[in-house]
Amino acid sequence: MSVVHIDAGAAVGARRPDLAATAAFLRACRGERPATTPVWFMRQAGRVLPEYRRLRAGIPMLDSCRDPELITEITMQPVRRFRPDAAIFFSDIVVPLVALGLDIDIVAGVGPVVAEPVRDAAGVARLRELVADDVPYIADGVRSLLRELGDTPLIGFAGAPFTLASYLVEGGPSRNHLRTKELMYSEPKLWHDLLDRLAGITTAFLRVQVDAGVDAIQLFDSWAGALSEADYRRYVAPHSAKVLGAFAGQVPRIHFGVNTGELLAAMGEVGADVVGVDWRVPLDAAARRVGPHRAVQGNLDPAAVFAPHDVLDAKIRDVLARGTAAPGHVFNLGHGVLPETDPGVLAHIVDVVHAG
Ligand SMILES: Cc1c2[nH]c(c1CCC(=O)O)Cc1[nH]c(c(CCC(=O)O)c1C)Cc1[nH]c(c(CCC(=O)O)c1C)Cc1[nH]c(c(C)c1CCC(=O)O)C2
């Protein structure tokens, strides 16, 4: 008698088509209005959770991003605690760059620091293509999570070409992105070569996640708001469009940046199904800027968690009311959870959003 051996990992590696019809988060991404508005929080994994701090004690950030068991546990921690409508894969936007051999350190309280900033043709030429074998822990982490998550959708993510370029060119976090803009304006050919390579790396990194089974993707162009709309369209949009275009019709695509009030239309046009909005633009105004064919995500001020509950609750309800102006609305903060946030308040926000 032959025994059929089913590899659990391979069996759940495929997308979960049943979820697309039932999960409130995925329905809202497609422009539908489920009975309750779905909610998750950027940076829900990490930072504010004591169980995360205990788990990570003594383990460097980038090491934790290369360990499928840690990735799984850290991604699951906020899901167990807050019961959000989606999980976000625990990683960082610099992980694919580190996998390519770039010397990048994540310095506590500072962020990514690049040992040799990329500022000339030789530096750009060193950015080779990413292949799945460069990041085996990503597919393993996604498959492991799909076994844990049940019917909670999993969001994969990557940094957008401009935001990655800013870290590489500046050598670390930057307020004014001066060297980045200097390169962009003075050597446009080299700039476009750099962004084209980063678009390829980002697409490959997301492809690994989508092939392993994530249910949606979010492209973080966190620092795009530093650009005028004209410069965004000229120097950045074609490259982000290449990334998002690669996943059209495959999984919902969320496109997010901070301070992007003037870029919302353009960020939708490059190929997003959902446009993430920070707290500076009221969500109904944002929905008008984004247009009638895209959902919105956002946009409670991350600092509102420090307000008294009656003030906080009124702000949540205001976001919910304004969100009805868009075809679909995924509730979120306008940027990541602030490190000082009380996790109990996040659980409260989930309850208030679900109560409607
Ligand atoms: C700014 C920064 C980066 N990377 C890092 C920083 C500094 C963080 C700090 O000291 O507070 C380093 C980093 N990144 C992450 C951690 C783990 C601990 C934590 O949650 O703060 C740490 C220490 C997870 C992460 N890093 C990121 C996620 C994204 C997914 C999510 O929303 O959960 C996580 C869990 C993504 C990331 N990573 C980065 C950007 C710009 C983004 C896009 C999101 C944003 O604009 O904030 C670069």
CSV table of C-alpha atoms and ligand atoms in Angstrom, one decimal:
chain,number,residue,atom,x,y,z
A,1,MET,CA,0.0,0.0,0.0
A,2,SER,CA,1.4,3.4,-0.9
A,3,VAL,CA,1.2,6.3,1.5
A,4,VAL,CA,0.7,9.7,0.2
A,5,HIS,CA,2.9,12.1,2.1
A,6,ILE,CA,1.5,15.6,2.2
A,7,ASP,CA,4.0,18.3,3.0
A,8,ALA,CA,2.1,20.7,5.1
A,9,GLY,CA,4.4,23.6,4.1
A,10,ALA,CA,3.8,23.1,0.4
A,11,ALA,CA,0.1,22.4,0.9
A,12,VAL,CA,-0.7,25.9,2.3
A,13,GLY,CA,1.9,27.7,0.3
A,14,ALA,CA,-0.7,28.8,-2.3
A,15,ARG,CA,-3.0,31.8,-2.0
A,16,ARG,CA,-6.2,31.2,0.0
A,17,PRO,CA,-8.9,32.0,-2.5
A,18,ASP,CA,-11.7,31.5,0.1
A,19,LEU,CA,-10.4,34.4,2.1
A,20,ALA,CA,-10.8,36.9,-0.7
A,21,ALA,CA,-14.5,36.5,-0.5
A,22,THR,CA,-14.9,36.5,3.3
A,23,ALA,CA,-12.1,38.5,4.9
A,24,ALA,CA,-13.3,42.1,5.7
A,25,PHE,CA,-9.8,43.4,5.1
A,26,LEU,CA,-9.5,41.9,1.6
A,27,ARG,CA,-13.1,43.0,0.7
A,28,ALA,CA,-12.4,46.6,1.7
A,29,CYS,CA,-9.2,46.6,-0.3
A,30,ARG,CA,-11.3,45.6,-3.4
A,31,GLY,CA,-13.7,48.6,-2.8
A,32,GLU,CA,-16.4,46.7,-0.9
A,33,ARG,CA,-18.1,47.6,2.3
A,34,PRO,CA,-18.1,44.7,4.8
A,35,ALA,CA,-20.4,44.9,7.8
A,36,THR,CA,-17.6,46.1,10.0
A,37,THR,CA,-14.7,48.3,8.9
A,38,PRO,CA,-11.4,46.3,9.0
A,39,VAL,CA,-8.5,47.6,11.1
A,40,TRP,CA,-4.8,46.9,11.5
A,41,PHE,CA,-1.9,49.1,12.6
A,42,MET,CA,1.3,49.9,10.8
A,43,ARG,CA,4.1,48.7,13.2
A,44,GLN,CA,1.6,46.6,15.2
A,45,ALA,CA,4.4,44.0,15.6
A,46,GLY,CA,7.3,45.1,17.7
A,47,ARG,CA,7.9,48.3,19.5
A,48,VAL,CA,5.0,48.5,22.0
A,49,LEU,CA,4.7,44.9,23.0
A,50,PRO,CA,6.4,43.7,26.2
A,51,GLU,CA,6.4,40.2,24.9
A,52,TYR,CA,8.2,41.4,21.8
A,53,ARG,CA,10.9,43.1,23.9
A,54,ARG,CA,11.4,39.9,25.9
A,55,LEU,CA,11.7,37.8,22.8
A,56,ARG,CA,14.1,40.1,21.1
A,57,ALA,CA,16.3,40.7,24.1
A,58,GLY,CA,19.9,40.2,23.0
A,59,ILE,CA,19.0,39.4,19.3
A,60,PRO,CA,19.9,42.1,16.8
A,61,MET,CA,17.0,43.4,14.7
A,62,LEU,CA,18.4,42.0,11.4
A,63,ASP,CA,19.0,38.6,12.9
A,64,SER,CA,15.4,38.4,14.0
A,65,CYS,CA,14.3,39.2,10.4
A,66,ARG,CA,16.2,36.1,9.1
A,67,ASP,CA,14.7,33.6,11.5
A,68,PRO,CA,11.4,32.1,10.3
A,69,GLU,CA,10.4,31.1,13.8
A,70,LEU,CA,11.0,34.5,15.3
A,71,ILE,CA,9.3,36.2,12.3
A,72,THR,CA,6.3,34.0,12.9
A,73,GLU,CA,6.1,34.6,16.6
A,74,ILE,CA,6.6,38.4,16.4
A,75,THR,CA,4.0,38.6,13.6
A,76,MET,CA,1.5,36.6,15.6
A,77,GLN,CA,1.9,38.6,18.9
A,78,PRO,CA,-0.3,41.6,18.0
A,79,VAL,CA,-2.8,39.3,16.2
A,80,ARG,CA,-3.3,37.4,19.5
A,81,ARG,CA,-3.5,40.5,21.6
A,82,PHE,CA,-5.6,42.9,19.4
A,83,ARG,CA,-7.4,40.6,17.0
A,84,PRO,CA,-6.8,43.0,14.1
A,85,ASP,CA,-8.3,42.2,10.6
A,86,ALA,CA,-4.8,41.6,9.1
A,87,ALA,CA,-1.3,40.6,10.1
A,88,ILE,CA,1.8,42.3,8.7
A,89,PHE,CA,4.8,40.2,8.0
A,90,PHE,CA,7.6,41.1,10.5
A,91,SER,CA,10.7,42.3,8.6
A,92,ASP,CA,12.2,45.7,7.6
A,93,ILE,CA,12.5,47.6,4.3
A,94,VAL,CA,16.3,47.2,4.3
A,95,VAL,CA,16.2,43.3,4.5
A,96,PRO,CA,16.5,42.7,0.7
A,97,LEU,CA,19.5,45.2,0.6
A,98,VAL,CA,21.3,43.4,3.4
A,99,ALA,CA,20.6,40.1,1.6
A,100,LEU,CA,22.4,41.5,-1.4
A,101,GLY,CA,25.5,42.0,0.7
A,102,LEU,CA,25.2,45.8,1.5
A,103,ASP,CA,26.8,46.7,4.8
A,104,ILE,CA,23.7,48.1,6.6
A,105,ASP,CA,23.3,48.2,10.4
A,106,ILE,CA,20.1,49.0,12.2
A,107,VAL,CA,21.1,51.3,15.0
A,108,ALA,CA,18.7,51.5,18.0
A,109,GLY,CA,16.8,54.8,18.1
A,110,VAL,CA,18.3,55.9,14.8
A,111,GLY,CA,17.3,53.5,12.1
A,112,PRO,CA,19.2,52.0,9.1
A,113,VAL,CA,22.8,53.2,8.7
A,114,VAL,CA,24.6,52.4,5.5
A,115,ALA,CA,28.4,51.9,5.8
A,116,GLU,CA,29.2,53.0,2.2
A,117,PRO,CA,26.5,55.3,0.9
A,118,VAL,CA,25.7,54.9,-2.8
A,119,ARG,CA,26.5,58.1,-4.7
A,120,ASP,CA,28.2,57.2,-7.9
A,121,ALA,CA,28.1,54.8,-10.9
A,122,ALA,CA,30.3,52.3,-9.2
A,123,GLY,CA,28.0,52.2,-6.2
A,124,VAL,CA,24.9,51.8,-8.3
A,125,ALA,CA,26.6,49.1,-10.4
A,126,ARG,CA,27.0,47.0,-7.2
A,127,LEU,CA,23.3,46.7,-6.8
A,128,ARG,CA,22.7,43.3,-8.4
A,129,GLU,CA,19.3,41.5,-8.9
A,130,LEU,CA,17.7,39.7,-5.9
A,131,VAL,CA,16.8,36.1,-6.3
A,132,ALA,CA,14.6,33.9,-4.1
A,133,ASP,CA,17.6,32.0,-2.8
A,134,ASP,CA,19.0,35.3,-1.3
A,135,VAL,CA,16.1,35.4,1.2
A,136,PRO,CA,15.0,31.8,2.0
A,137,TYR,CA,13.8,32.8,5.4
A,138,ILE,CA,11.1,35.0,3.8
A,139,ALA,CA,9.2,32.3,2.0
A,140,ASP,CA,9.7,30.0,5.0
A,141,GLY,CA,8.3,32.7,7.3
A,142,VAL,CA,5.3,33.3,5.1
A,143,ARG,CA,4.5,29.6,4.9
A,144,SER,CA,4.9,29.1,8.6
A,145,LEU,CA,2.6,32.1,9.2
A,146,LEU,CA,-0.1,30.8,6.9
A,147,ARG,CA,-0.3,27.7,9.1
A,148,GLU,CA,-0.8,29.9,12.2
A,149,LEU,CA,-3.0,32.6,11.0
A,150,GLY,CA,-6.2,30.8,10.3
A,151,ASP,CA,-8.5,33.2,8.5
A,152,THR,CA,-6.6,36.4,9.3
A,153,PRO,CA,-5.0,37.7,6.0
A,154,LEU,CA,-1.3,38.3,5.8
A,155,ILE,CA,0.2,41.5,4.4
A,156,GLY,CA,3.6,41.4,2.8
A,157,PHE,CA,5.6,44.6,2.3
A,158,ALA,CA,8.6,46.3,0.8
A,159,GLY,CA,10.2,49.7,0.7
A,160,ALA,CA,9.5,51.7,-2.5
A,161,PRO,CA,12.5,52.6,-4.7
A,162,PHE,CA,12.6,56.3,-3.6
A,163,THR,CA,12.5,55.5,0.1
A,164,LEU,CA,15.2,52.9,-0.3
A,165,ALA,CA,17.3,55.2,-2.4
A,166,SER,CA,17.1,57.9,0.2
A,167,TYR,CA,18.6,55.5,2.8
A,168,LEU,CA,21.3,54.4,0.4
A,169,VAL,CA,22.3,57.8,-0.9
A,170,GLU,CA,22.1,59.6,2.5
A,171,GLY,CA,23.7,56.8,4.4
A,172,GLY,CA,20.9,56.8,6.9
A,173,PRO,CA,17.8,58.6,8.0
A,174,SER,CA,17.5,62.2,6.7
A,175,ARG,CA,15.4,65.2,7.3
A,176,ASN,CA,15.8,67.0,4.0
A,177,HIS,CA,17.1,64.3,1.6
A,178,LEU,CA,19.6,66.7,0.3
A,179,ARG,CA,22.1,64.3,-1.2
A,180,THR,CA,19.3,62.2,-2.7
A,181,LYS,CA,17.8,65.3,-4.5
A,182,GLU,CA,21.3,66.4,-5.5
A,183,LEU,CA,21.8,63.1,-7.3
A,184,MET,CA,18.3,63.2,-8.7
A,185,TYR,CA,18.7,66.7,-10.2
A,186,SER,CA,22.3,66.6,-11.3
A,187,GLU,CA,22.7,63.0,-12.6
A,188,PRO,CA,19.2,62.0,-13.8
A,189,LYS,CA,20.5,59.1,-15.9
A,190,LEU,CA,22.3,57.6,-12.9
A,191,TRP,CA,19.3,58.3,-10.7
A,192,HIS,CA,17.0,56.4,-13.0
A,193,ASP,CA,19.5,53.5,-13.2
A,194,LEU,CA,19.5,53.4,-9.4
A,195,LEU,CA,15.7,53.5,-9.1
A,196,ASP,CA,15.3,51.0,-11.8
A,197,ARG,CA,17.6,48.5,-10.0
A,198,LEU,CA,15.8,49.2,-6.7
A,199,ALA,CA,12.5,48.6,-8.4
A,200,GLY,CA,13.8,45.2,-9.6
A,201,ILE,CA,15.0,44.3,-6.1
A,202,THR,CA,11.7,45.4,-4.5
A,203,THR,CA,9.6,43.5,-7.1
A,204,ALA,CA,11.7,40.3,-6.5
A,205,PHE,CA,11.4,40.7,-2.8
A,206,LEU,CA,7.6,41.1,-3.0
A,207,ARG,CA,7.4,38.2,-5.6
A,208,VAL,CA,8.9,35.9,-3.0
A,209,GLN,CA,6.2,36.9,-0.5
A,210,VAL,CA,3.4,36.6,-3.0
A,211,ASP,CA,4.5,33.3,-4.4
A,212,ALA,CA,4.7,32.0,-0.8
A,213,GLY,CA,1.1,33.1,-0.2
A,214,VAL,CA,0.7,36.5,1.3
A,215,ASP,CA,-2.8,37.8,0.7
A,216,ALA,CA,-2.0,41.5,0.0
A,217,ILE,CA,1.1,43.7,-0.3
A,218,GLN,CA,1.9,47.2,1.0
A,219,LEU,CA,4.6,49.4,-0.7
A,220,PHE,CA,6.1,51.8,1.8
A,221,ASP,CA,7.2,55.0,0.2
A,222,SER,CA,7.5,56.6,3.6
A,223,TRP,CA,9.6,59.6,2.5
A,224,ALA,CA,8.0,60.3,-0.9
A,225,GLY,CA,6.2,63.3,0.8
A,226,ALA,CA,9.6,65.2,0.6
A,227,LEU,CA,9.0,65.6,-3.2
A,228,SER,CA,6.8,68.0,-5.1
A,229,GLU,CA,4.2,66.3,-7.3
A,230,ALA,CA,6.0,67.3,-10.5
A,231,ASP,CA,9.3,65.7,-9.2
A,232,TYR,CA,7.5,62.7,-7.9
A,233,ARG,CA,5.9,62.1,-11.3
A,234,ARG,CA,9.1,62.6,-13.1
A,235,TYR,CA,11.7,60.9,-11.0
A,236,VAL,CA,9.9,58.3,-8.9
A,237,ALA,CA,6.4,57.3,-10.2
A,238,PRO,CA,7.6,55.2,-13.3
A,239,HIS,CA,9.7,53.0,-10.9
A,240,SER,CA,7.0,52.5,-8.3
A,241,ALA,CA,4.6,51.8,-11.2
A,242,LYS,CA,6.9,49.1,-12.4
A,243,VAL,CA,6.8,47.4,-8.9
A,244,LEU,CA,3.0,47.7,-8.4
A,245,GLY,CA,2.3,46.8,-12.0
A,246,ALA,CA,4.0,43.4,-11.5
A,247,PHE,CA,1.2,42.4,-9.1
A,248,ALA,CA,-1.8,43.8,-10.9
A,249,GLY,CA,-4.8,41.4,-10.5
A,250,GLN,CA,-2.8,39.1,-8.2
A,251,VAL,CA,-3.2,40.5,-4.7
A,252,PRO,CA,-4.5,43.9,-3.4
A,253,ARG,CA,-1.8,46.5,-3.5
A,254,ILE,CA,-1.6,49.2,-0.8
A,255,HIS,CA,0.6,52.2,-1.5
A,256,PHE,CA,1.6,54.4,1.5
A,257,GLY,CA,3.7,57.4,2.3
A,258,VAL,CA,3.8,60.2,4.9
A,259,ASN,CA,3.1,63.8,4.2
A,260,THR,CA,1.8,62.9,0.8
A,261,GLY,CA,-1.4,65.0,0.7
A,262,GLU,CA,-0.3,66.5,-2.6
A,263,LEU,CA,0.7,63.2,-4.0
A,264,LEU,CA,-2.3,61.1,-3.3
A,265,ALA,CA,-3.7,61.1,-6.8
A,266,ALA,CA,-0.3,60.3,-8.3
A,267,MET,CA,0.3,57.5,-5.8
A,268,GLY,CA,-3.0,55.9,-6.8
A,269,GLU,CA,-2.3,56.3,-10.5
A,270,VAL,CA,1.0,54.4,-10.3
A,271,GLY,CA,-1.1,51.2,-9.7
A,272,ALA,CA,-2.5,51.0,-6.2
A,273,ASP,CA,-5.8,49.4,-5.2
A,274,VAL,CA,-5.6,51.1,-1.8
A,275,VAL,CA,-3.9,54.5,-1.0
A,276,GLY,CA,-2.6,54.9,2.5
A,277,VAL,CA,-3.2,58.4,3.9
A,278,ASP,CA,-1.4,60.0,6.9
A,279,TRP,CA,-3.4,62.1,9.4
A,280,ARG,CA,-2.8,65.5,7.9
A,281,VAL,CA,-5.6,65.2,5.2
A,282,PRO,CA,-9.1,64.4,6.3
A,283,LEU,CA,-10.1,61.0,4.8
A,284,ASP,CA,-13.0,62.3,2.8
A,285,ALA,CA,-10.8,64.9,1.1
A,286,ALA,CA,-8.2,62.2,0.6
A,287,ALA,CA,-10.8,59.9,-1.1
A,288,ARG,CA,-11.7,62.7,-3.5
A,289,ARG,CA,-8.1,63.2,-4.4
A,290,VAL,CA,-7.5,59.5,-4.9
A,291,GLY,CA,-10.6,59.2,-7.1
A,292,PRO,CA,-13.6,56.9,-7.2
A,293,HIS,CA,-11.9,53.6,-8.1
A,294,ARG,CA,-9.6,53.1,-5.2
A,295,ALA,CA,-10.0,52.3,-1.5
A,296,VAL,CA,-8.2,54.3,1.2
A,297,GLN,CA,-6.4,53.3,4.3
A,298,GLY,CA,-5.9,55.4,7.4
A,299,ASN,CA,-5.8,57.8,9.1
A,300,LEU,CA,-6.0,58.3,12.8
A,301,ASP,CA,-3.2,60.5,14.2
A,302,PRO,CA,-0.8,58.1,15.9
A,303,ALA,CA,-0.6,60.6,18.8
A,304,ALA,CA,-4.3,60.5,19.3
A,305,VAL,CA,-3.7,57.4,21.4
A,306,PHE,CA,-2.5,59.7,24.2
A,307,ALA,CA,-5.8,61.7,24.2
A,308,PRO,CA,-8.5,61.0,26.9
A,309,HIS,CA,-10.8,58.2,25.7
A,310,ASP,CA,-13.8,60.4,24.9
A,311,VAL,CA,-11.6,62.6,22.6
A,312,LEU,CA,-9.9,59.5,21.1
A,313,ASP,CA,-13.3,57.8,20.4
A,314,ALA,CA,-14.7,60.9,18.7
A,315,LYS,CA,-11.6,61.0,16.5
A,316,ILE,CA,-12.0,57.3,15.6
A,317,ARG,CA,-15.7,57.9,14.7
A,318,ASP,CA,-14.7,60.9,12.6
A,319,VAL,CA,-12.2,58.8,10.6
A,320,LEU,CA,-14.9,56.1,10.2
A,321,ALA,CA,-17.5,58.7,9.0
A,322,ARG,CA,-15.1,60.3,6.5
A,323,GLY,CA,-14.0,56.9,5.3
A,324,THR,CA,-17.4,56.3,3.9
A,325,ALA,CA,-16.5,58.8,1.1
A,326,ALA,CA,-14.3,56.1,-0.5
A,327,PRO,CA,-15.5,52.9,-2.1
A,328,GLY,CA,-13.6,50.9,0.5
A,329,HIS,CA,-11.9,51.9,3.8
A,330,VAL,CA,-9.3,50.0,5.8
A,331,PHE,CA,-8.9,51.7,9.2
A,332,ASN,CA,-5.3,52.3,10.3
A,333,LEU,CA,-3.2,55.0,12.0
A,334,GLY,CA,-1.7,57.7,9.7
A,335,HIS,CA,1.8,56.2,10.3
A,336,GLY,CA,3.3,53.6,12.5
A,337,VAL,CA,2.4,53.0,16.1
A,338,LEU,CA,4.5,55.3,18.3
A,339,PRO,CA,6.9,53.5,20.7
A,340,GLU,CA,5.3,55.1,23.8
A,341,THR,CA,1.8,53.8,22.9
A,342,ASP,CA,0.0,51.7,25.5
A,343,PRO,CA,-1.0,48.4,23.9
A,344,GLY,CA,-4.3,48.5,25.7
A,345,VAL,CA,-5.3,51.6,23.7
A,346,LEU,CA,-4.7,49.7,20.5
A,347,ALA,CA,-7.1,46.9,21.6
A,348,HIS,CA,-9.6,49.7,22.5
A,349,ILE,CA,-9.3,51.2,19.0
A,350,VAL,CA,-10.0,47.8,17.4
A,351,ASP,CA,-13.2,47.5,19.6
A,352,VAL,CA,-14.4,50.9,18.7
A,353,VAL,CA,-13.8,50.5,15.0
A,354,HIS,CA,-15.6,47.1,15.0
A,355,ALA,CA,-18.5,48.6,17.0
A,356,GLY,CA,-18.8,51.1,14.2
B,1,LIG,C1,12.9,54.2,10.3
B,1,LIG,C2,13.5,52.8,10.5
B,1,LIG,C3,13.6,51.8,9.4
B,1,LIG,N1,14.0,50.7,10.0
B,1,LIG,C4,14.2,50.8,11.3
B,1,LIG,C5,13.9,52.2,11.7
B,1,LIG,C6,14.0,52.8,13.0
B,1,LIG,C7,13.0,52.3,13.9
B,1,LIG,C8,13.2,52.9,15.3
B,1,LIG,O1,14.3,53.0,15.8
B,1,LIG,O2,12.1,53.3,15.8
B,1,LIG,C9,14.6,49.8,12.3
B,1,LIG,C10,13.5,48.9,12.7
B,1,LIG,N2,12.5,48.4,11.9
B,1,LIG,C11,11.7,47.6,12.6
B,1,LIG,C12,12.3,47.5,13.9
B,1,LIG,C13,11.7,46.6,15.0
B,1,LIG,C14,11.2,47.2,16.2
B,1,LIG,C15,10.1,48.2,15.9
B,1,LIG,O3,9.0,47.8,15.6
B,1,LIG,O4,10.4,49.4,16.1
B,1,LIG,C16,13.4,48.3,14.0
B,1,LIG,C17,14.3,48.6,15.2
B,1,LIG,C18,10.6,46.8,12.2
B,1,LIG,C19,9.8,47.3,11.0
B,1,LIG,N3,10.2,48.1,10.0
B,1,LIG,C20,9.2,48.3,9.1
B,1,LIG,C21,8.2,47.5,9.5
B,1,LIG,C22,6.9,47.6,8.6
B,1,LIG,C23,5.8,47.0,8.6
B,1,LIG,C24,4.8,47.4,9.7
B,1,LIG,O5,4.1,48.4,9.5
B,1,LIG,O6,4.7,46.7,10.7
B,1,LIG,C25,8.5,46.9,10.7
B,1,LIG,C26,7.7,45.9,11.5
B,1,LIG,C27,9.2,49.1,7.8
B,1,LIG,C28,10.1,50.3,7.7
B,1,LIG,N4,11.4,50.3,8.1
B,1,LIG,C29,11.9,51.6,7.8
B,1,LIG,C30,10.8,52.3,7.2
B,1,LIG,C31,10.9,53.7,6.7
B,1,LIG,C32,9.7,51.5,7.1
B,1,LIG,C33,8.4,51.8,6.5
B,1,LIG,C34,7.4,52.1,7.5
B,1,LIG,C35,7.5,53.5,8.1
B,1,LIG,O7,7.4,54.4,7.4
B,1,LIG,O8,7.6,53.5,9.4
B,1,LIG,C36,13.2,52.0,8.0
